[in-house]
PDB file of C-alpha atoms in Angstrom:
ATOM      1  CA  MET V   1     -74.729  19.540-241.610  1.00  0.00           C
ATOM      2  CA  TRP V   2     -77.932  19.957-243.590  1.00  0.00           C
ATOM      3  CA  CYS V   3     -78.151  23.759-243.441  1.00  0.00           C
ATOM      4  CA  PRO V   4     -74.806  25.497-242.911  1.00  0.00           C
ATOM      5  CA  GLY V   5     -73.192  27.432-245.661  1.00  0.00           C
ATOM      6  CA  ILE V   6     -74.953  26.936-248.973  1.00  0.00           C
ATOM      7  CA  ARG V   7     -77.793  29.454-248.773  1.00  0.00           C
ATOM      8  CA  TRP V   8     -80.254  28.377-246.113  1.00  0.00           C
ATOM      9  CA  LYS V   9     -82.100  31.509-244.893  1.00  0.00           C
ATOM     10  CA  PHE V  10     -79.254  33.685-246.234  1.00  0.00           C
ATOM     11  CA  LEU V  11     -80.231  37.332-245.683  1.00  0.00           C
ATOM     12  CA  GLY V  12     -77.455  38.877-247.757  1.00  0.00           C
ATOM     13  CA  ASP V  13     -77.482  39.267-251.526  1.00  0.00           C
ATOM     14  CA  TRP V  14     -79.698  36.204-251.926  1.00  0.00           C
ATOM     15  CA  GLU V  15     -81.034  37.237-255.347  1.00  0.00           C
ATOM     16  CA  SER V  16     -77.562  36.844-256.867  1.00  0.00           C
ATOM     17  CA  ILE V  17     -77.297  33.175-255.817  1.00  0.00           C
ATOM     18  CA  ASP V  18     -77.551  30.822-258.787  1.00  0.00           C
ATOM     19  CA  ASN V  19     -79.858  27.868-259.325  1.00  0.00           C
ATOM     20  CA  PHE V  20     -82.131  27.733-256.283  1.00  0.00           C
ATOM     21  CA  ALA V  21     -84.023  24.929-258.010  1.00  0.00           C
ATOM     22  CA  GLU V  22     -81.083  22.536-257.605  1.00  0.00           C
ATOM     23  CA  ILE V  23     -79.564  23.566-254.273  1.00  0.00           C
ATOM     24  CA  GLY V  24     -77.012  21.040-253.039  1.00  0.00           C
ATOM     25  CA  PHE V  25     -76.361  19.904-249.521  1.00  0.00           C
ATOM     26  CA  PRO V  26     -73.126  21.075-247.847  1.00  0.00           C
ATOM     27  CA  ILE V  27     -70.066  18.880-247.521  1.00  0.00           C
ATOM     28  CA  ALA V  28     -67.672  19.080-244.569  1.00  0.00           C
ATOM     29  CA  GLU V  29     -64.141  17.895-245.242  1.00  0.00           C
ATOM     30  CA  ALA V  30     -62.870  17.311-241.698  1.00  0.00           C
ATOM     31  CA  PHE V  31     -59.175  16.992-240.823  1.00  0.00           C
ATOM     32  CA  PRO V  32     -57.414  15.505-237.770  1.00  0.00           C
ATOM     33  CA  ASN V  33     -56.200  18.937-236.643  1.00  0.00           C
ATOM     34  CA  GLY V  34     -59.809  20.072-236.184  1.00  0.00           C
ATOM     35  CA  GLU V  35     -60.013  22.218-239.305  1.00  0.00           C
ATOM     36  CA  VAL V  36     -62.974  21.807-241.630  1.00  0.00           C
ATOM     37  CA  ILE V  37     -63.560  22.807-245.248  1.00  0.00           C
ATOM     38  CA  ILE V  38     -67.212  23.576-246.032  1.00  0.00           C
ATOM     39  CA  THR V  39     -68.005  23.023-249.709  1.00  0.00           C
ATOM     40  CA  LYS V  40     -70.568  21.541-252.102  1.00  0.00           C
ATOM     41  CA  HIS V  41     -70.762  19.552-255.313  1.00  0.00           C
ATOM     42  CA  THR V  42     -69.806  21.643-258.313  1.00  0.00           C
ATOM     43  CA  ASN V  43     -72.898  20.731-260.363  1.00  0.00           C
ATOM     44  CA  THR V  44     -75.370  22.008-257.757  1.00  0.00           C
ATOM     45  CA  GLY V  45     -76.827  25.448-257.097  1.00  0.00           C
ATOM     46  CA  GLY V  46     -76.238  27.676-254.118  1.00  0.00           C
ATOM     47  CA  ARG V  47     -73.152  29.345-252.720  1.00  0.00           C
ATOM     48  CA  VAL V  48     -70.557  28.586-250.076  1.00  0.00           C
ATOM     49  CA  SER V  49     -68.853  31.816-249.060  1.00  0.00           C
ATOM     50  CA  PHE V  50     -67.578  33.674-246.020  1.00  0.00           C
ATOM     51  CA  GLU V  51     -70.972  35.406-245.734  1.00  0.00           C
ATOM     52  CA  THR V  52     -73.172  32.310-245.994  1.00  0.00           C
ATOM     53  CA  VAL V  53     -71.073  30.265-243.547  1.00  0.00           C
ATOM     54  CA  ALA V  54     -70.765  33.146-241.062  1.00  0.00           C
ATOM     55  CA  GLU V  55     -74.521  33.717-241.076  1.00  0.00           C
ATOM     56  CA  GLN V  56     -75.236  30.063-240.355  1.00  0.00           C
ATOM     57  CA  LEU V  57     -72.830  30.087-237.395  1.00  0.00           C
ATOM     58  CA  VAL V  58     -75.136  32.499-235.546  1.00  0.00           C
ATOM     59  CA  TYR V  59     -78.396  30.871-236.629  1.00  0.00           C
ATOM     60  CA  GLU V  60     -80.512  29.323-233.846  1.00  0.00           C
ATOM     61  CA  ILE V  61     -77.901  29.546-231.097  1.00  0.00           C
ATOM     62  CA  GLY V  62     -77.969  30.881-227.565  1.00  0.00           C
ATOM     63  CA  ASN V  63     -74.691  31.866-225.914  1.00  0.00           C
ATOM     64  CA  PRO V  64     -72.091  31.775-228.732  1.00  0.00           C
ATOM     65  CA  LYS V  65     -69.331  31.082-226.196  1.00  0.00           C
ATOM     66  CA  GLU V  66     -71.106  27.938-224.981  1.00  0.00           C
ATOM     67  CA  TYR V  67     -72.596  26.071-227.929  1.00  0.00           C
ATOM     68  CA  ILE V  68     -73.385  22.676-226.406  1.00  0.00           C
ATOM     69  CA  THR V  69     -72.818  19.565-228.540  1.00  0.00           C
ATOM     70  CA  PRO V  70     -72.716  15.880-227.523  1.00  0.00           C
ATOM     71  CA  ASP V  71     -68.897  15.891-227.654  1.00  0.00           C
ATOM     72  CA  CYS V  72     -67.912  19.282-226.263  1.00  0.00           C
ATOM     73  CA  VAL V  73     -69.005  22.846-225.517  1.00  0.00           C
ATOM     74  CA  ALA V  74     -67.788  24.935-228.442  1.00  0.00           C
ATOM     75  CA  ASP V  75     -66.816  28.592-228.267  1.00  0.00           C
ATOM     76  CA  PHE V  76     -68.163  30.058-231.496  1.00  0.00           C
ATOM     77  CA  THR V  77     -66.508  33.418-230.769  1.00  0.00           C
ATOM     78  CA  SER V  78     -63.110  31.770-231.387  1.00  0.00           C
ATOM     79  CA  ILE V  79     -63.955  30.498-234.878  1.00  0.00           C
ATOM     80  CA  LYS V  80     -62.066  31.882-237.874  1.00  0.00           C
ATOM     81  CA  LEU V  81     -63.195  31.617-241.494  1.00  0.00           C
ATOM     82  CA  GLU V  82     -61.203  31.846-244.709  1.00  0.00           C
ATOM     83  CA  GLU V  83     -62.286  31.471-248.326  1.00  0.00           C
ATOM     84  CA  VAL V  84     -59.798  29.059-249.906  1.00  0.00           C
ATOM     85  CA  GLY V  85     -61.434  28.635-253.313  1.00  0.00           C
ATOM     86  CA  LYS V  86     -64.725  28.866-255.152  1.00  0.00           C
ATOM     87  CA  ASP V  87     -67.434  27.484-252.833  1.00  0.00           C
ATOM     88  CA  ARG V  88     -64.771  26.423-250.330  1.00  0.00           C
ATOM     89  CA  VAL V  89     -64.527  27.971-246.839  1.00  0.00           C
ATOM     90  CA  LYS V  90     -62.069  26.841-244.170  1.00  0.00           C
ATOM     91  CA  VAL V  91     -63.337  26.806-240.576  1.00  0.00           C
ATOM     92  CA  PHE V  92     -60.513  26.757-238.030  1.00  0.00           C
ATOM     93  CA  ASN V  93     -59.211  27.896-234.624  1.00  0.00           C
ATOM     94  CA  VAL V  94     -62.292  26.476-232.884  1.00  0.00           C
ATOM     95  CA  LYS V  95     -61.894  26.445-229.089  1.00  0.00           C
ATOM     96  CA  GLY V  96     -64.075  24.789-226.513  1.00  0.00           C
ATOM     97  CA  LYS V  97     -64.554  22.979-223.230  1.00  0.00           C
ATOM     98  CA  PRO V  98     -65.283  19.350-222.278  1.00  0.00           C
ATOM     99  CA  GLU V  99     -68.765  17.925-222.704  1.00  0.00           C
ATOM    100  CA  THR V 100     -71.439  18.602-220.081  1.00  0.00           C
ATOM    101  CA  GLU V 101     -72.482  16.254-217.274  1.00  0.00           C
ATOM    102  CA  PHE V 102     -75.930  15.686-218.789  1.00  0.00           C
ATOM    103  CA  TYR V 103     -77.727  13.898-221.582  1.00  0.00           C
ATOM    104  CA  LYS V 104     -80.371  15.969-223.301  1.00  0.00           C
ATOM    105  CA  VAL V 105     -83.642  14.144-223.898  1.00  0.00           C
ATOM    106  CA  SER V 106     -86.030  15.776-226.376  1.00  0.00           C
ATOM    107  CA  CYS V 107     -89.527  14.618-225.466  1.00  0.00           C
ATOM    108  CA  SER V 108     -92.880  15.168-227.096  1.00  0.00           C
ATOM    109  CA  TYR V 109     -96.324  14.651-225.589  1.00  0.00           C
ATOM    110  CA  SER V 110     -99.978  15.165-226.441  1.00  0.00           C
ATOM    111  CA  ASP V 111    -101.105  18.628-225.307  1.00  0.00           C
ATOM    112  CA  GLY V 112    -104.639  19.093-226.601  1.00  0.00           C
ATOM    113  CA  TYR V 113    -105.959  20.194-229.995  1.00  0.00           C
ATOM    114  CA  SER V 114    -105.762  23.147-232.356  1.00  0.00           C
ATOM    115  CA  SER V 115    -107.543  24.340-235.468  1.00  0.00           C
ATOM    116  CA  SER V 116    -107.237  27.251-237.898  1.00  0.00           C
ATOM    117  CA  GLY V 117    -109.416  28.897-240.509  1.00  0.00           C
ATOM    118  CA  SER V 118    -108.923  31.690-243.050  1.00  0.00           C
ATOM    119  CA  LEU V 119    -111.010  34.150-245.030  1.00  0.00           C
ATOM    120  CA  THR V 120    -109.823  36.819-247.482  1.00  0.00           C
ATOM    121  CA  TYR V 121    -111.299  40.335-247.438  1.00  0.00           C
ATOM    122  CA  SER V 122    -110.836  42.624-250.436  1.00  0.00           C
ATOM    123  CA  TRP V 123    -110.538  46.364-251.016  1.00  0.00           C
ATOM    124  CA  PRO V 124    -112.054  48.711-250.009  1.00  0.00           C
ATOM    125  CA  GLN V 125    -111.447  48.691-246.231  1.00  0.00           C
ATOM    126  CA  ALA V 126    -109.956  45.201-246.337  1.00  0.00           C
ATOM    127  CA  LEU V 127    -108.218  45.536-242.971  1.00  0.00           C
ATOM    128  CA  THR V 128    -111.271  47.098-241.302  1.00  0.00           C
ATOM    129  CA  LYS V 129    -113.418  44.213-242.530  1.00  0.00           C
ATOM    130  CA  ALA V 130    -110.936  41.609-241.272  1.00  0.00           C
ATOM    131  CA  LYS V 131    -110.778  43.255-237.829  1.00  0.00           C
ATOM    132  CA  ALA V 132    -114.575  43.349-237.681  1.00  0.00           C
ATOM    133  CA  ALA V 133    -114.689  39.632-238.555  1.00  0.00           C
ATOM    134  CA  ASP V 134    -112.297  38.948-235.671  1.00  0.00           C
ATOM    135  CA  LYS V 135    -114.564  40.715-233.156  1.00  0.00           C
ATOM    136  CA  ILE V 136    -117.666  38.963-234.480  1.00  0.00           C
ATOM    137  CA  LEU V 137    -116.074  35.505-234.358  1.00  0.00           C
ATOM    138  CA  ARG V 138    -114.672  35.978-230.855  1.00  0.00           C
ATOM    139  CA  LYS V 139    -118.085  37.080-229.569  1.00  0.00           C
ATOM    140  CA  ARG V 140    -119.839  34.107-231.173  1.00  0.00           C
ATOM    141  CA  LEU V 141    -117.337  31.688-229.603  1.00  0.00           C
ATOM    142  CA  GLU V 142    -117.861  33.377-226.237  1.00  0.00           C
ATOM    143  CA  ASN V 143    -121.634  33.142-226.553  1.00  0.00           C
ATOM    144  CA  LEU V 144    -121.306  29.404-227.228  1.00  0.00           C
ATOM    145  CA  GLY V 145    -119.397  28.969-223.958  1.00  0.00           C
ATOM    146  CA  LEU V 146    -116.424  27.328-225.652  1.00  0.00           C
ATOM    147  CA  GLN V 147    -113.210  26.966-223.660  1.00  0.00           C
ATOM    148  CA  PHE V 148    -109.833  27.750-225.253  1.00  0.00           C
ATOM    149  CA  ASP V 149    -106.309  27.932-223.866  1.00  0.00           C
ATOM    150  CA  GLU V 150    -105.269  30.275-226.647  1.00  0.00           C
ATOM    151  CA  ILE V 151    -106.895  32.277-229.437  1.00  0.00           C
ATOM    152  CA  ARG V 152    -104.702  33.879-232.077  1.00  0.00           C
ATOM    153  CA  THR V 153    -105.573  36.276-234.895  1.00  0.00           C
ATOM    154  CA  GLU V 154    -103.263  37.160-237.781  1.00  0.00           C
ATOM    155  CA  TYR V 155    -103.888  39.594-240.620  1.00  0.00           C
ATOM    156  CA  ILE V 156    -101.733  38.178-243.399  1.00  0.00           C
ATOM    157  CA  GLY V 157    -100.505  40.982-245.603  1.00  0.00           C
ATOM    158  CA  TYR V 158    -100.370  43.347-242.628  1.00  0.00           C
ATOM    159  CA  ASN V 159     -98.915  41.976-239.385  1.00  0.00           C
ATOM    160  CA  ALA V 160     -98.651  38.155-239.499  1.00  0.00           C
ATOM    161  CA  THR V 161     -94.836  38.304-239.553  1.00  0.00           C
ATOM    162  CA  HIS V 162     -93.917  41.411-237.539  1.00  0.00           C
ATOM    163  CA  GLU V 163     -97.027  41.584-235.307  1.00  0.00           C
ATOM    164  CA  THR V 164     -96.939  44.768-233.177  1.00  0.00           C
ATOM    165  CA  LEU V 165     -93.835  46.029-234.997  1.00  0.00           C
ATOM    166  CA  ALA V 166     -95.746  46.269-238.274  1.00  0.00           C
ATOM    167  CA  PRO V 167     -96.189  49.904-239.376  1.00  0.00           C
ATOM    168  CA  GLU V 168     -99.622  51.347-239.988  1.00  0.00           C
ATOM    169  CA  LEU V 169    -100.693  51.121-243.635  1.00  0.00           C
ATOM    170  CA  ASP V 170    -102.808  53.378-245.813  1.00  0.00           C
ATOM    171  CA  GLU V 171    -105.869  51.131-245.975  1.00  0.00           C
ATOM    172  CA  ASP V 172    -106.897  52.551-249.334  1.00  0.00           C
ATOM    173  CA  LYS V 173    -103.733  50.991-250.786  1.00  0.00           C
ATOM    174  CA  ILE V 174    -104.353  47.501-249.362  1.00  0.00           C
ATOM    175  CA  ASN V 175    -105.724  45.217-252.071  1.00  0.00           C
ATOM    176  CA  GLU V 176    -106.649  42.369-249.749  1.00  0.00           C
ATOM    177  CA  ILE V 177    -106.099  40.943-246.256  1.00  0.00           C
ATOM    178  CA  VAL V 178    -106.185  37.284-245.233  1.00  0.00           C
ATOM    179  CA  PHE V 179    -107.915  36.931-241.864  1.00  0.00           C
ATOM    180  CA  HIS V 180    -106.312  33.880-240.195  1.00  0.00           C
ATOM    181  CA  PHE V 181    -107.858  32.706-236.905  1.00  0.00           C
ATOM    182  CA  SER V 182    -106.535  29.882-234.705  1.00  0.00           C
ATOM    183  CA  VAL V 183    -107.598  28.241-231.444  1.00  0.00           C
ATOM    184  CA  ARG V 184    -106.031  25.748-229.037  1.00  0.00           C
ATOM    185  CA  SER V 185    -107.698  23.801-226.225  1.00  0.00           C
ATOM    186  CA  LYS V 186    -107.586  20.588-224.230  1.00  0.00           C
ATOM    187  CA  ASP V 187    -111.287  20.209-225.067  1.00  0.00           C
ATOM    188  CA  TRP V 188    -111.755  18.499-228.457  1.00  0.00           C
ATOM    189  CA  LYS V 189    -115.440  19.496-228.617  1.00  0.00           C
ATOM    190  CA  SER V 190    -114.652  23.212-228.285  1.00  0.00           C
ATOM    191  CA  VAL V 191    -112.056  23.047-231.067  1.00  0.00           C
ATOM    192  CA  ASN V 192    -114.386  21.059-233.293  1.00  0.00           C
ATOM    193  CA  ARG V 193    -117.265  23.496-232.695  1.00  0.00           C
ATOM    194  CA  PHE V 194    -115.025  26.426-233.651  1.00  0.00           C
ATOM    195  CA  GLY V 195    -114.678  24.906-237.125  1.00  0.00           C
ATOM    196  CA  GLN V 196    -118.415  25.316-237.665  1.00  0.00           C
ATOM    197  CA  GLU V 197    -118.216  29.098-237.183  1.00  0.00           C
ATOM    198  CA  ILE V 198    -115.943  30.023-240.111  1.00  0.00           C
ATOM    199  CA  ALA V 199    -118.367  29.455-242.991  1.00  0.00           C
ATOM    200  CA  PRO V 200    -121.223  31.472-241.392  1.00  0.00           C
ATOM    201  CA  LEU V 201    -118.968  34.546-241.405  1.00  0.00           C
ATOM    202  CA  ILE V 202    -119.152  34.563-245.205  1.00  0.00           C
ATOM    203  CA  LEU V 203    -122.876  35.362-245.314  1.00  0.00           C
ATOM    204  CA  THR V 204    -123.344  36.852-241.845  1.00  0.00           C
ATOM    205  CA  GLY V 205    -120.245  38.996-241.540  1.00  0.00           C
ATOM    206  CA  PRO V 206    -118.377  41.791-243.366  1.00  0.00           C
ATOM    207  CA  PRO V 207    -118.811  41.915-247.178  1.00  0.00           C
ATOM    208  CA  SER V 208    -116.332  41.345-250.039  1.00  0.00           C
ATOM    209  CA  VAL V 209    -115.081  38.044-248.657  1.00  0.00           C
ATOM    210  CA  THR V 210    -113.613  35.007-250.407  1.00  0.00           C
ATOM    211  CA  GLY V 211    -110.968  32.352-249.843  1.00  0.00           C
ATOM    212  CA  PHE V 212    -112.990  29.698-248.011  1.00  0.00           C
ATOM    213  CA  ALA V 213    -112.069  26.315-249.466  1.00  0.00           C
ATOM    214  CA  GLY V 214    -111.127  22.842-248.376  1.00  0.00           C
ATOM    215  CA  GLY V 215    -114.059  22.262-246.072  1.00  0.00           C
ATOM    216  CA  ARG V 216    -114.611  22.934-242.396  1.00  0.00           C
ATOM    217  CA  PRO V 217    -111.437  23.269-240.261  1.00  0.00           C
ATOM    218  CA  LYS V 218    -110.847  20.073-238.279  1.00  0.00           C
ATOM    219  CA  PRO V 219    -109.153  19.620-234.883  1.00  0.00           C
ATOM    220  CA  LYS V 220    -105.514  18.559-235.009  1.00  0.00           C
ATOM    221  CA  GLU V 221    -103.590  17.024-232.140  1.00  0.00           C
ATOM    222  CA  VAL V 222    -101.036  19.352-230.559  1.00  0.00           C
ATOM    223  CA  VAL V 223     -97.724  17.563-230.005  1.00  0.00           C
ATOM    224  CA  ALA V 224     -95.795  19.682-227.497  1.00  0.00           C
ATOM    225  CA  TYR V 225     -92.033  19.697-226.986  1.00  0.00           C
ATOM    226  CA  TRP V 226     -90.439  19.248-223.581  1.00  0.00           C
ATOM    227  CA  PRO V 227     -86.610  19.013-223.335  1.00  0.00           C
ATOM    228  CA  ALA V 228     -85.069  17.496-220.215  1.00  0.00           C
ATOM    229  CA  LEU V 229     -81.585  16.874-218.827  1.00  0.00           C
ATOM    230  CA  ILE V 230     -80.560  13.539-217.320  1.00  0.00           C
ATOM    231  CA  PRO V 231     -77.301  13.374-215.321  1.00  0.00           C
ATOM    232  CA  LYS V 232     -74.809  11.054-216.982  1.00  0.00           C
ATOM    233  CA  LYS V 233     -73.550   9.890-213.581  1.00  0.00           C
ATOM    234  CA  ILE V 234     -76.859   8.140-212.832  1.00  0.00           C
ATOM    235  CA  SER V 235     -77.126   6.514-216.257  1.00  0.00           C
ATOM    236  CA  ARG V 236     -75.621   3.520-217.980  1.00  0.00           C
ATOM    237  CA  THR V 237     -75.270   3.298-221.768  1.00  0.00           C
ATOM    238  CA  GLU V 238     -75.572  -0.025-223.591  1.00  0.00           C
ATOM    239  CA  SER V 239     -75.483  -0.714-227.335  1.00  0.00           C
ATOM    240  CA  SER V 240     -77.768  -3.253-228.999  1.00  0.00           C
ATOM    241  CA  ASN V 241     -79.267  -4.020-232.398  1.00  0.00           C
ATOM    242  CA  SER V 242     -82.237  -1.765-231.613  1.00  0.00           C
ATOM    243  CA  GLY V 243     -80.058   1.269-230.871  1.00  0.00           C
ATOM    244  CA  VAL V 244     -78.492   2.748-227.752  1.00  0.00           C
ATOM    245  CA  ALA V 245     -80.210   2.111-224.410  1.00  0.00           C
ATOM    246  CA  ILE V 246     -79.658   4.639-221.622  1.00  0.00           C
ATOM    247  CA  THR V 247     -80.720   3.174-218.276  1.00  0.00           C
ATOM    248  CA  CYS V 248     -81.321   5.664-215.440  1.00  0.00           C
ATOM    249  CA  PRO V 249     -81.694   4.312-211.894  1.00  0.00           C
ATOM    250  CA  GLU V 250     -82.617   6.656-209.034  1.00  0.00           C
ATOM    251  CA  PHE V 251     -85.627   7.791-211.034  1.00  0.00           C
ATOM    252  CA  ILE V 252     -87.219   9.460-208.011  1.00  0.00           C
ATOM    253  CA  SER V 253     -85.541  12.856-208.283  1.00  0.00           C
ATOM    254  CA  GLY V 254     -87.159  16.205-209.046  1.00  0.00           C
ATOM    255  CA  PRO V 255     -86.647  16.788-212.794  1.00  0.00           C
ATOM    256  CA  LEU V 256     -87.048  13.122-213.636  1.00  0.00           C
ATOM    257  CA  VAL V 257     -90.336  12.851-211.767  1.00  0.00           C
ATOM    258  CA  ALA V 258     -91.593  15.797-213.791  1.00  0.00           C
ATOM    259  CA  LEU V 259     -90.404  14.050-216.948  1.00  0.00           C
ATOM    260  CA  LYS V 260     -92.194  10.842-215.960  1.00  0.00           C
ATOM    261  CA  ASN V 261     -95.426  12.705-215.262  1.00  0.00           C
ATOM    262  CA  LYS V 262     -95.253  14.457-218.628  1.00  0.00           C
ATOM    263  CA  ILE V 263     -94.575  11.267-220.533  1.00  0.00           C
ATOM    264  CA  GLU V 264     -97.330   9.298-218.814  1.00  0.00           C
ATOM    265  CA  ARG V 265     -99.890  11.536-220.522  1.00  0.00           C
ATOM    266  CA  THR V 266     -98.980   9.886-223.808  1.00  0.00           C
ATOM    267  CA  LEU V 267     -96.304   7.578-225.189  1.00  0.00           C
ATOM    268  CA  ILE V 268     -93.352   9.455-226.637  1.00  0.00           C
ATOM    269  CA  ASP V 269     -92.969   9.280-230.401  1.00  0.00           C
ATOM    270  CA  THR V 270     -90.092  11.402-231.675  1.00  0.00           C
ATOM    271  CA  GLU V 271     -87.288  10.970-234.154  1.00  0.00           C
ATOM    272  CA  ASN V 272     -84.852  10.396-231.274  1.00  0.00           C
ATOM    273  CA  ILE V 273     -86.662   8.044-228.914  1.00  0.00           C
ATOM    274  CA  SER V 274     -88.262   4.835-230.108  1.00  0.00           C
ATOM    275  CA  SER V 275     -89.655   3.554-226.809  1.00  0.00           C
ATOM    276  CA  ILE V 276     -89.647   4.085-223.043  1.00  0.00           C
ATOM    277  CA  ASN V 277     -89.898   1.645-220.153  1.00  0.00           C
ATOM    278  CA  TRP V 278     -89.799   2.335-216.447  1.00  0.00           C
ATOM    279  CA  ASP V 279     -90.663   1.050-213.018  1.00  0.00           C
ATOM    280  CA  GLU V 280     -90.531   2.811-209.651  1.00  0.00           C
ATOM    281  CA  LYS V 281     -86.857   3.766-209.915  1.00  0.00           C
ATOM    282  CA  LEU V 282     -85.878   3.157-213.513  1.00  0.00           C
ATOM    283  CA  LEU V 283     -86.108   5.034-216.795  1.00  0.00           C
ATOM    284  CA  ARG V 284     -84.871   3.369-219.974  1.00  0.00           C
ATOM    285  CA  LEU V 285     -84.731   5.235-223.285  1.00  0.00           C
ATOM    286  CA  TYR V 286     -84.082   3.436-226.559  1.00  0.00           C
ATOM    287  CA  ILE V 287     -82.419   6.001-228.793  1.00  0.00           C
ATOM    288  CA  VAL V 288     -82.425   5.039-232.471  1.00  0.00           C
ATOM    289  CA  GLU V 289     -79.098   5.466-234.237  1.00  0.00           C
TER     290      GLU V 289
END
């Protein structure tokens, strides 16, 4: 309930929305018949309208006819909306199907290291200078024999958002370009060595450069996301003071073996799972309520 309705990522007439500085969280007034009124406190900023609620209904979803929740599979194409007052929208006629046969487990695991650095190149030929810096840096990293799983270059002010869809610009009208360079690798030494190559570009690269501050880029651990499905029929749910424990016997089955192998690389630490224990044929997840 933290994002629907008030203004979050609203692409409509967002400039007309009042008091962004004191945006309130949405309130859902739920009724036994399944209808819901989306509203907010009257002394807060933002807007609850047909447009803002409708936009949030299609935000970050896959198949709108099968929106999977813990309690059911909702059909978002059946939903009807009606403005019933200022900052009050009724949501009704929601259809759906019974819940799925699986529990979703959102796992995270250590997947190497990443680092990023930035330099700003000014007019004239700001974009040309930034592209030259990219070629120089990539060649220097290659000459050092460093190993990376991924190298990414962004030219902020030109294509960092739309990438290949960005239109060509008249370079004479570009005031400045931020050259943003990132690497990712399982090898900590390669990522750390990359950080030593940003500062040299200032004096041994294209001219008219600024924006280097905060010290040498440092490696950061990459925490990767790996969702998995566990059949409810092979699990048993128990409540305790520490949360809800889901015990899964018959651990030796394809997807669960893959899950075990992923997790064994590092102990899970997410907002959903507090700890994991297993033996040859048992997986136990303690899910914090």
